[in-house]
Tab-separated table of C-alpha atoms in Angstrom:
chain	number	residue	atom	x	y	z
L	1	MET	CA	-97.637	46.113	11.162
L	2	SER	CA	-94.172	47.410	11.769
L	3	SER	CA	-91.167	47.442	9.554
L	4	GLY	CA	-89.728	44.914	12.025
L	5	THR	CA	-92.315	42.407	11.035
L	6	ALA	CA	-91.273	42.952	7.275
L	7	ALA	CA	-87.689	42.108	8.501
L	8	GLU	CA	-89.066	38.889	10.182
L	9	PHE	CA	-90.711	37.925	6.927
L	10	LYS	CA	-87.519	38.513	5.082
L	11	ALA	CA	-85.534	36.343	7.514
L	12	GLN	CA	-88.295	33.555	7.167
L	13	GLY	CA	-88.031	33.757	3.305
L	14	ASN	CA	-84.161	33.422	3.526
L	15	ALA	CA	-84.540	30.503	5.796
L	16	ALA	CA	-87.095	28.865	3.370
L	17	LEU	CA	-84.809	29.659	0.390
L	18	GLN	CA	-81.838	28.035	2.173
L	19	ALA	CA	-84.097	25.031	2.779
L	20	LYS	CA	-85.125	24.928	-0.835
L	21	ASN	CA	-88.666	25.586	-0.081
L	22	PHE	CA	-89.019	28.166	-2.935
L	23	SER	CA	-92.798	28.643	-2.640
L	24	LEU	CA	-92.641	29.357	1.024
L	25	ALA	CA	-89.651	31.792	0.376
L	26	ILE	CA	-91.675	33.664	-2.234
L	27	GLU	CA	-94.683	33.762	-0.038
L	28	ASN	CA	-92.663	35.464	2.892
L	29	TYR	CA	-90.856	37.775	0.712
L	30	THR	CA	-94.103	38.937	-0.800
L	31	LYS	CA	-95.540	39.571	2.716
L	32	ALA	CA	-92.389	41.667	3.432
L	33	ILE	CA	-92.959	43.549	0.111
L	34	ASN	CA	-96.506	44.285	1.102
L	35	LEU	CA	-95.406	45.675	4.207
L	36	ASP	CA	-92.466	47.672	2.840
L	37	GLY	CA	-92.562	48.028	-1.008
L	38	SER	CA	-89.541	50.421	-0.931
L	39	ASN	CA	-86.920	47.942	0.144
L	40	HIS	CA	-84.858	46.771	-2.785
L	41	VAL	CA	-83.422	43.746	-0.909
L	42	PHE	CA	-86.929	42.111	-0.633
L	43	PHE	CA	-87.329	42.169	-4.483
L	44	SER	CA	-83.756	40.870	-4.901
L	45	ASN	CA	-84.217	38.008	-2.619
L	46	ARG	CA	-87.684	37.125	-4.145
L	47	SER	CA	-86.049	37.322	-7.491
L	48	ALA	CA	-83.629	34.617	-6.190
L	49	ALA	CA	-86.471	32.477	-5.081
L	50	TYR	CA	-88.416	32.836	-8.345
L	51	LEU	CA	-85.349	31.774	-10.524
L	52	SER	CA	-84.702	28.784	-8.115
L	53	LYS	CA	-88.413	27.701	-8.705
L	54	GLY	CA	-87.756	28.001	-12.378
L	55	ASP	CA	-89.928	31.187	-12.976
L	56	ALA	CA	-87.359	33.288	-14.740
L	57	GLN	CA	-89.885	35.786	-16.101
L	58	ASN	CA	-90.936	36.878	-12.593
L	59	ALA	CA	-87.316	36.682	-11.350
L	60	MET	CA	-86.334	39.235	-13.956
L	61	GLU	CA	-89.328	41.507	-13.113
L	62	ASP	CA	-88.236	41.613	-9.504
L	63	ALA	CA	-84.702	42.166	-10.563
L	64	GLU	CA	-85.722	45.142	-12.392
L	65	SER	CA	-87.698	46.467	-9.551
L	66	CYS	CA	-84.774	45.983	-7.308
L	67	ILE	CA	-82.450	48.007	-9.653
L	68	ALA	CA	-85.314	50.717	-9.985
L	69	LEU	CA	-85.413	51.140	-6.173
L	70	ASN	CA	-81.684	51.201	-5.749
L	71	PRO	CA	-79.410	51.345	-8.762
L	72	GLU	CA	-76.380	51.353	-6.523
L	73	PHE	CA	-77.093	47.755	-5.323
L	74	PRO	CA	-74.759	45.433	-7.403
L	75	LYS	CA	-76.864	42.344	-6.636
L	76	GLY	CA	-79.635	43.642	-8.652
L	77	TYR	CA	-77.708	43.472	-11.815
L	78	SER	CA	-76.602	40.086	-10.853
L	79	ARG	CA	-80.319	38.926	-10.500
L	80	LYS	CA	-81.264	40.492	-13.792
L	81	GLY	CA	-78.433	38.909	-15.706
L	82	ALA	CA	-79.131	35.410	-14.238
L	83	ALA	CA	-82.816	35.706	-14.966
L	84	LEU	CA	-82.254	36.733	-18.536
L	85	HIS	CA	-79.592	33.970	-18.791
L	86	ALA	CA	-82.196	31.539	-17.752
L	87	LEU	CA	-84.563	32.905	-20.293
L	88	LYS	CA	-81.955	32.225	-22.943
L	89	ARG	CA	-81.878	36.066	-23.713
L	90	TYR	CA	-78.046	35.838	-23.960
L	91	ASN	CA	-77.481	39.237	-25.384
L	92	ASP	CA	-79.848	40.981	-22.878
L	93	SER	CA	-78.188	39.045	-20.042
L	94	ILE	CA	-74.728	40.345	-21.199
L	95	GLY	CA	-76.150	43.836	-21.327
L	96	ALA	CA	-77.295	43.519	-17.787
L	97	TYR	CA	-74.072	42.387	-16.397
L	98	ASP	CA	-72.234	44.869	-18.461
L	99	ALA	CA	-74.423	47.679	-16.994
L	100	GLY	CA	-73.568	46.450	-13.469
L	101	LEU	CA	-69.815	46.217	-14.330
L	102	LEU	CA	-70.051	50.030	-15.438
L	103	LYS	CA	-71.006	50.762	-11.766
L	104	PHE	CA	-69.225	48.125	-9.931
L	105	PRO	CA	-66.158	46.891	-12.088
L	106	ASN	CA	-64.726	44.751	-9.358
L	107	ASP	CA	-67.886	42.974	-8.332
L	108	ALA	CA	-67.150	39.140	-8.469
L	109	GLY	CA	-70.722	38.160	-8.643
L	110	ILE	CA	-71.373	40.163	-11.789
L	111	LYS	CA	-68.094	39.048	-13.278
L	112	SER	CA	-68.814	35.345	-12.744
L	113	GLY	CA	-72.381	35.692	-14.102
L	114	LEU	CA	-71.035	37.423	-17.194
L	115	GLU	CA	-68.355	34.802	-17.744
L	116	SER	CA	-71.048	32.040	-17.513
L	117	VAL	CA	-73.456	33.568	-19.927
L	118	LYS	CA	-70.631	34.281	-22.411
L	119	LYS	CA	-69.494	30.697	-22.164
L	120	GLU	CA	-72.803	29.261	-22.842
L	121	LYS	CA	-73.486	31.660	-25.697
L	122	ASP	CA	-70.090	31.417	-27.403
L	123	GLY	CA	-68.601	28.184	-25.993
L	124	PRO	CA	-68.841	24.736	-27.549
L	125	PRO	CA	-72.198	22.962	-27.482
L	126	PRO	CA	-73.171	20.794	-24.597
L	127	TYR	CA	-71.819	17.152	-25.044
L	128	ALA	CA	-74.260	15.087	-26.820
L	129	ALA	CA	-72.473	11.895	-27.668
L	130	ARG	CA	-74.048	9.987	-25.007
L	131	SER	CA	-77.487	10.261	-26.703
L	132	GLY	CA	-76.160	9.603	-30.119
L	133	GLY	CA	-73.635	6.907	-29.297
L	134	MET	CA	-69.961	6.736	-30.526
L	135	GLY	CA	-71.266	7.346	-34.140
L	136	GLY	CA	-72.164	10.801	-33.280
L	137	MET	CA	-68.607	11.837	-32.542
L	138	GLY	CA	-66.096	13.228	-34.977
L	139	ALA	CA	-62.491	12.133	-35.235
L	140	ASN	CA	-61.806	9.092	-32.652
L	141	PRO	CA	-59.994	10.745	-29.725
L	142	MET	CA	-58.021	7.527	-29.236
L	143	SER	CA	-56.342	7.842	-32.561
L	144	SER	CA	-53.567	9.963	-31.056
L	145	LEU	CA	-52.726	7.236	-28.673
L	146	PHE	CA	-51.612	4.801	-31.409
L	147	GLY	CA	-49.714	7.313	-33.203
L	148	PRO	CA	-46.096	7.158	-34.610
L	149	ASP	CA	-44.735	7.231	-31.084
L	150	LEU	CA	-46.470	4.002	-30.056
L	151	MET	CA	-43.626	1.731	-31.099
L	152	ALA	CA	-41.030	3.991	-29.188
L	153	LYS	CA	-43.280	3.851	-26.012
L	154	ILE	CA	-43.353	-0.025	-26.290
L	155	ALA	CA	-39.579	-0.220	-26.779
L	156	LEU	CA	-39.175	1.759	-23.488
L	157	ASP	CA	-41.293	-0.784	-21.467
L	158	PRO	CA	-39.190	-3.571	-20.259
L	159	LYS	CA	-42.171	-5.981	-20.216
L	160	LEU	CA	-43.387	-5.269	-23.652
L	161	ARG	CA	-40.444	-4.571	-25.788
L	162	VAL	CA	-39.610	-8.220	-26.002
L	163	HIS	CA	-42.763	-8.621	-28.213
L	164	LEU	CA	-41.509	-6.359	-30.917
L	165	LYS	CA	-39.678	-9.312	-32.347
L	166	ASP	CA	-42.944	-11.076	-33.126
L	167	GLU	CA	-44.296	-10.103	-36.521
L	168	ASP	CA	-47.814	-10.963	-35.509
L	169	PHE	CA	-47.844	-8.579	-32.556
L	170	VAL	CA	-46.135	-5.797	-34.747
L	171	ALA	CA	-48.794	-6.338	-37.436
L	172	LYS	CA	-51.585	-5.861	-34.784
L	173	LEU	CA	-49.821	-2.710	-33.486
L	174	LYS	CA	-49.902	-1.246	-37.100
L	175	ARG	CA	-53.534	-2.248	-37.495
L	176	LEU	CA	-54.340	-0.448	-34.298
L	177	GLN	CA	-52.559	2.656	-35.765
L	178	SER	CA	-54.651	2.587	-38.777
L	179	ASN	CA	-57.867	1.781	-36.991
L	180	PRO	CA	-58.015	2.281	-33.234
L	181	ASN	CA	-61.590	0.909	-33.153
L	182	ASP	CA	-60.182	-2.617	-33.748
L	183	LEU	CA	-58.829	-2.607	-30.256
L	184	SER	CA	-61.816	-4.305	-28.870
L	185	THR	CA	-61.348	-7.458	-31.253
L	186	MET	CA	-57.861	-7.759	-30.085
L	187	MET	CA	-58.240	-7.726	-26.258
L	188	SER	CA	-58.032	-11.453	-26.236
L	189	ASP	CA	-54.346	-11.104	-26.880
L	190	PRO	CA	-52.661	-10.644	-23.424
L	191	ARG	CA	-49.936	-8.542	-25.010
L	192	ILE	CA	-52.421	-6.084	-26.604
L	193	MET	CA	-54.092	-5.827	-23.068
L	194	GLN	CA	-50.710	-4.944	-21.670
L	195	VAL	CA	-50.174	-2.299	-24.323
L	196	PHE	CA	-53.648	-0.798	-23.375
L	197	GLN	CA	-52.956	-0.949	-19.679
L	198	MET	CA	-49.648	0.889	-20.267
L	199	ILE	CA	-51.693	3.537	-22.335
L	200	LEU	CA	-54.100	3.828	-19.265
L	201	GLY	CA	-51.303	4.506	-17.070
L	202	GLY	CA	-50.484	1.133	-15.607
L	203	ALA	CA	-46.875	1.667	-16.420
L	204	GLY	CA	-46.473	4.958	-14.401
L	205	MET	CA	-47.242	7.337	-17.226
L	206	GLY	CA	-49.457	9.645	-15.218
L	207	LEU	CA	-48.886	13.203	-16.218
L	208	GLY	CA	-49.925	14.906	-13.106
L	209	GLY	CA	-52.552	17.630	-12.682
L	210	MET	CA	-55.052	15.477	-10.952
L	211	ASN	CA	-55.235	13.973	-7.610
L	212	ASP	CA	-54.661	10.067	-7.674
L	213	ASP	CA	-57.996	9.422	-5.962
L	214	ASP	CA	-59.661	11.258	-8.846
L	215	GLU	CA	-59.192	8.075	-11.052
L	216	ALA	CA	-60.818	4.781	-9.973
L	217	SER	CA	-58.064	2.243	-9.284
L	218	PRO	CA	-58.601	-1.328	-7.987
L	219	ASP	CA	-55.612	-1.008	-5.687
L	220	LYS	CA	-55.837	2.551	-4.261
L	221	PHE	CA	-58.926	4.509	-3.166
L	222	SER	CA	-58.865	7.646	-1.130
L	223	ALA	CA	-61.619	10.159	-0.326
L	224	PRO	CA	-62.630	12.328	-3.153
L	225	ALA	CA	-61.424	15.816	-3.388
L	226	GLN	CA	-63.196	18.251	-1.304
L	227	SER	CA	-65.818	20.303	-2.989
L	228	PRO	CA	-65.038	24.089	-3.214
L	229	LYS	CA	-66.795	26.116	-0.598
L	230	PRO	CA	-69.601	28.599	-1.982
L	231	LYS	CA	-68.043	31.837	-2.969
L	232	ASP	CA	-69.069	34.756	-0.893
L	233	VAL	CA	-70.069	37.863	-2.855
L	234	LYS	CA	-69.694	40.501	-0.144
L	235	MET	CA	-71.389	43.946	-0.498
L	236	THR	CA	-68.517	46.442	-0.001
L	237	GLU	CA	-70.205	49.643	-1.532
L	238	SER	CA	-70.782	52.445	0.964
L	239	THR	CA	-74.449	52.692	-0.314
L	240	VAL	CA	-75.418	49.253	1.019
L	241	GLU	CA	-76.967	49.263	4.448
L	242	ASP	CA	-76.510	46.854	7.165
L	243	GLU	CA	-79.972	45.179	6.383
L	244	GLU	CA	-78.354	43.598	3.477
L	245	ASP	CA	-75.894	41.430	5.618
L	246	ASP	CA	-78.024	38.555	5.471
L	247	GLU	CA	-78.569	38.682	1.774
L	248	VAL	CA	-78.218	35.330	-0.070
L	249	ASP	CA	-74.543	35.358	-1.413
L	250	LEU	CA	-74.972	32.765	-4.022
L	251	SER	CA	-77.189	33.027	-7.129
L	252	PRO	CA	-79.858	30.357	-7.355
L	253	ALA	CA	-77.979	28.709	-10.273
L	254	GLU	CA	-74.772	28.762	-8.196
L	255	LEU	CA	-76.606	27.322	-5.256
L	256	GLN	CA	-77.996	24.457	-7.267
L	257	ALA	CA	-74.742	23.803	-9.145
L	258	PHE	CA	-72.873	23.682	-5.756
L	259	GLU	CA	-75.380	21.164	-4.350
L	260	ASN	CA	-75.236	18.983	-7.425
L	261	LYS	CA	-71.412	19.037	-7.344
L	262	LYS	CA	-71.217	17.892	-3.691
L	263	LYS	CA	-73.866	15.204	-4.460
L	264	SER	CA	-71.767	14.081	-7.433
L	265	LEU	CA	-68.723	13.725	-5.488
L	266	LYS	CA	-70.487	11.585	-2.797
L	267	ALA	CA	-71.655	9.355	-5.555
L	268	LYS	CA	-68.229	9.011	-7.006
L	269	GLU	CA	-66.882	8.134	-3.545
L	270	ARG	CA	-69.587	5.595	-3.453
L	271	GLY	CA	-68.525	4.184	-6.919
L	272	ASN	CA	-64.931	4.000	-5.809
L	273	ASN	CA	-65.777	2.000	-2.808
L	274	LEU	CA	-68.082	-0.364	-4.747
L	275	TYR	CA	-65.318	-0.883	-7.309
L	276	LYS	CA	-62.831	-1.714	-4.474
L	277	SER	CA	-65.277	-4.402	-3.251
L	278	LYS	CA	-65.460	-5.657	-6.831
L	279	ASP	CA	-69.264	-4.734	-7.240
L	280	PHE	CA	-68.852	-3.430	-10.666
L	281	ASP	CA	-72.398	-3.069	-11.564
L	282	GLY	CA	-72.871	-0.950	-8.391
L	283	ALA	CA	-69.834	1.187	-9.141
L	284	ILE	CA	-71.180	1.856	-12.748
L	285	ALA	CA	-74.571	2.862	-11.397
L	286	ALA	CA	-72.879	5.247	-8.769
L	287	TYR	CA	-70.809	6.903	-11.449
L	288	ASP	CA	-73.826	7.287	-13.653
L	289	GLU	CA	-75.560	9.016	-10.762
L	290	ALA	CA	-72.522	11.319	-10.525
L	291	ILE	CA	-72.735	12.019	-14.361
L	292	LYS	CA	-76.420	12.755	-14.112
L	293	LEU	CA	-75.554	15.316	-11.345
L	294	ASP	CA	-72.628	16.854	-12.971
L	295	GLY	CA	-72.081	15.690	-16.600
L	296	THR	CA	-69.148	18.169	-16.971
L	297	ASN	CA	-66.801	16.103	-14.869
L	298	MET	CA	-64.666	13.893	-17.136
L	299	THR	CA	-63.202	12.129	-14.028
L	300	PHE	CA	-66.533	10.169	-13.623
L	301	PHE	CA	-66.448	8.886	-17.309
L	302	ALA	CA	-62.752	8.065	-16.834
L	303	ASN	CA	-63.723	6.003	-13.583
L	304	LYS	CA	-66.309	4.110	-15.556
L	305	ALA	CA	-63.674	3.121	-18.160
L	306	SER	CA	-61.556	1.768	-15.426
L	307	VAL	CA	-64.323	-0.424	-14.173
L	308	TYR	CA	-65.132	-1.651	-17.675
L	309	LEU	CA	-61.565	-2.585	-18.312
L	310	THR	CA	-61.502	-4.581	-15.085
L	311	ALA	CA	-64.656	-6.204	-15.919
L	312	LYS	CA	-63.277	-7.009	-19.361
L	313	LYS	CA	-66.143	-5.118	-21.128
L	314	TYR	CA	-63.839	-3.637	-23.754
L	315	ASP	CA	-66.439	-1.949	-26.015
L	316	GLU	CA	-67.910	-0.267	-22.972
L	317	CYS	CA	-64.378	0.626	-21.915
L	318	ILE	CA	-63.488	2.282	-25.166
L	319	GLU	CA	-66.692	4.312	-25.368
L	320	ALA	CA	-66.260	5.539	-21.715
L	321	CYS	CA	-62.722	6.455	-22.746
L	322	ASN	CA	-63.885	8.523	-25.682
L	323	GLU	CA	-66.677	10.169	-23.638
L	324	ALA	CA	-64.250	11.383	-21.031
L	325	VAL	CA	-62.000	12.902	-23.655
L	326	GLU	CA	-65.075	14.634	-25.350
L	327	VAL	CA	-66.426	15.904	-22.083
L	328	GLY	CA	-63.110	17.393	-20.978
L	329	LYS	CA	-62.869	19.032	-24.297
L	330	ALA	CA	-66.399	20.319	-24.356
L	331	ASN	CA	-66.147	21.769	-20.909
L	332	MET	CA	-62.608	23.279	-21.409
L	333	ALA	CA	-61.000	21.227	-18.693
L	334	PRO	CA	-57.414	22.257	-18.011
L	335	PHE	CA	-55.086	20.915	-20.673
L	336	GLU	CA	-53.076	19.102	-18.194
L	337	ASP	CA	-55.949	17.295	-16.819
L	338	ARG	CA	-57.204	16.284	-20.273
L	339	ALA	CA	-53.760	15.096	-21.049
L	340	LYS	CA	-53.739	12.749	-18.229
L	341	VAL	CA	-57.114	11.339	-18.994
L	342	ILE	CA	-56.053	10.915	-22.711
L	343	THR	CA	-52.945	9.039	-21.477
L	344	ARG	CA	-55.015	6.882	-19.157
L	345	CYS	CA	-58.225	6.405	-20.906
L	346	GLY	CA	-57.796	7.425	-24.573
């Protein structure tokens, strides 16, 4: 067979990988390797297919073969680092990325992979409060909302400040300041409900930093923000031949994360529409689907809180508010985004 046939198998492997038929991709890349075992790109692409299939050990071995065949190919170091990351060999993964950066200090793919493994190795543990309930959390994130400035905020609200003359109302506020968890027992008081709605942003206290359509609102719904386009990791080194032009640009982990984020945003949009039509159970189910696909997006939890508040399920609302704050903190969301969620949801 000719080398052209090997290239055809490679192209078929790329198409299968993009279609998420990982076994077929591996089969075609293996045929290409059997015809031309000196082509480092074939090993690089088969490494991507193995990792996508969940076989990180074979992915790592193919990445090492790729580097051995062409140490001047940056993608090889990205493949090795990603495979070692998947194997939870964090130090080895960092070492692989560092080795790549010594040769290619400006390579975006290597930098991104290194940042990802360092974040997982050194960053906060994954959010686990959903499995342990609210009792598994530390300090109540809502406590800051009922701090010393609560009275001042109410005094600035023309609808609420008149109630400050009522001793019973003031006593309830002081009780909330000492124990925010008592909020659910006070929601039958319409004045307390108004205070909570003010905190959620109903009085125009939004701090910016997020699009309005990121939060579920019974009165305003827009299309969700467009998901980012996949980043292209272009091969710019002079030693890379034209045959690498159709090299898969995203790592398998990046491809999967990108697909999940797109699906999660669609689920959120469906939840927003269901909320608008007052199908609260359907909206919660849609937001839960979004969370399952991307549990790092605090907006999905904040939207659930809005649904629960509208449905007058106050305990669930408070729990979703706390989850939104904890998820934002655990995943190092921008401070301005966290601030808005805290203001709106607690």
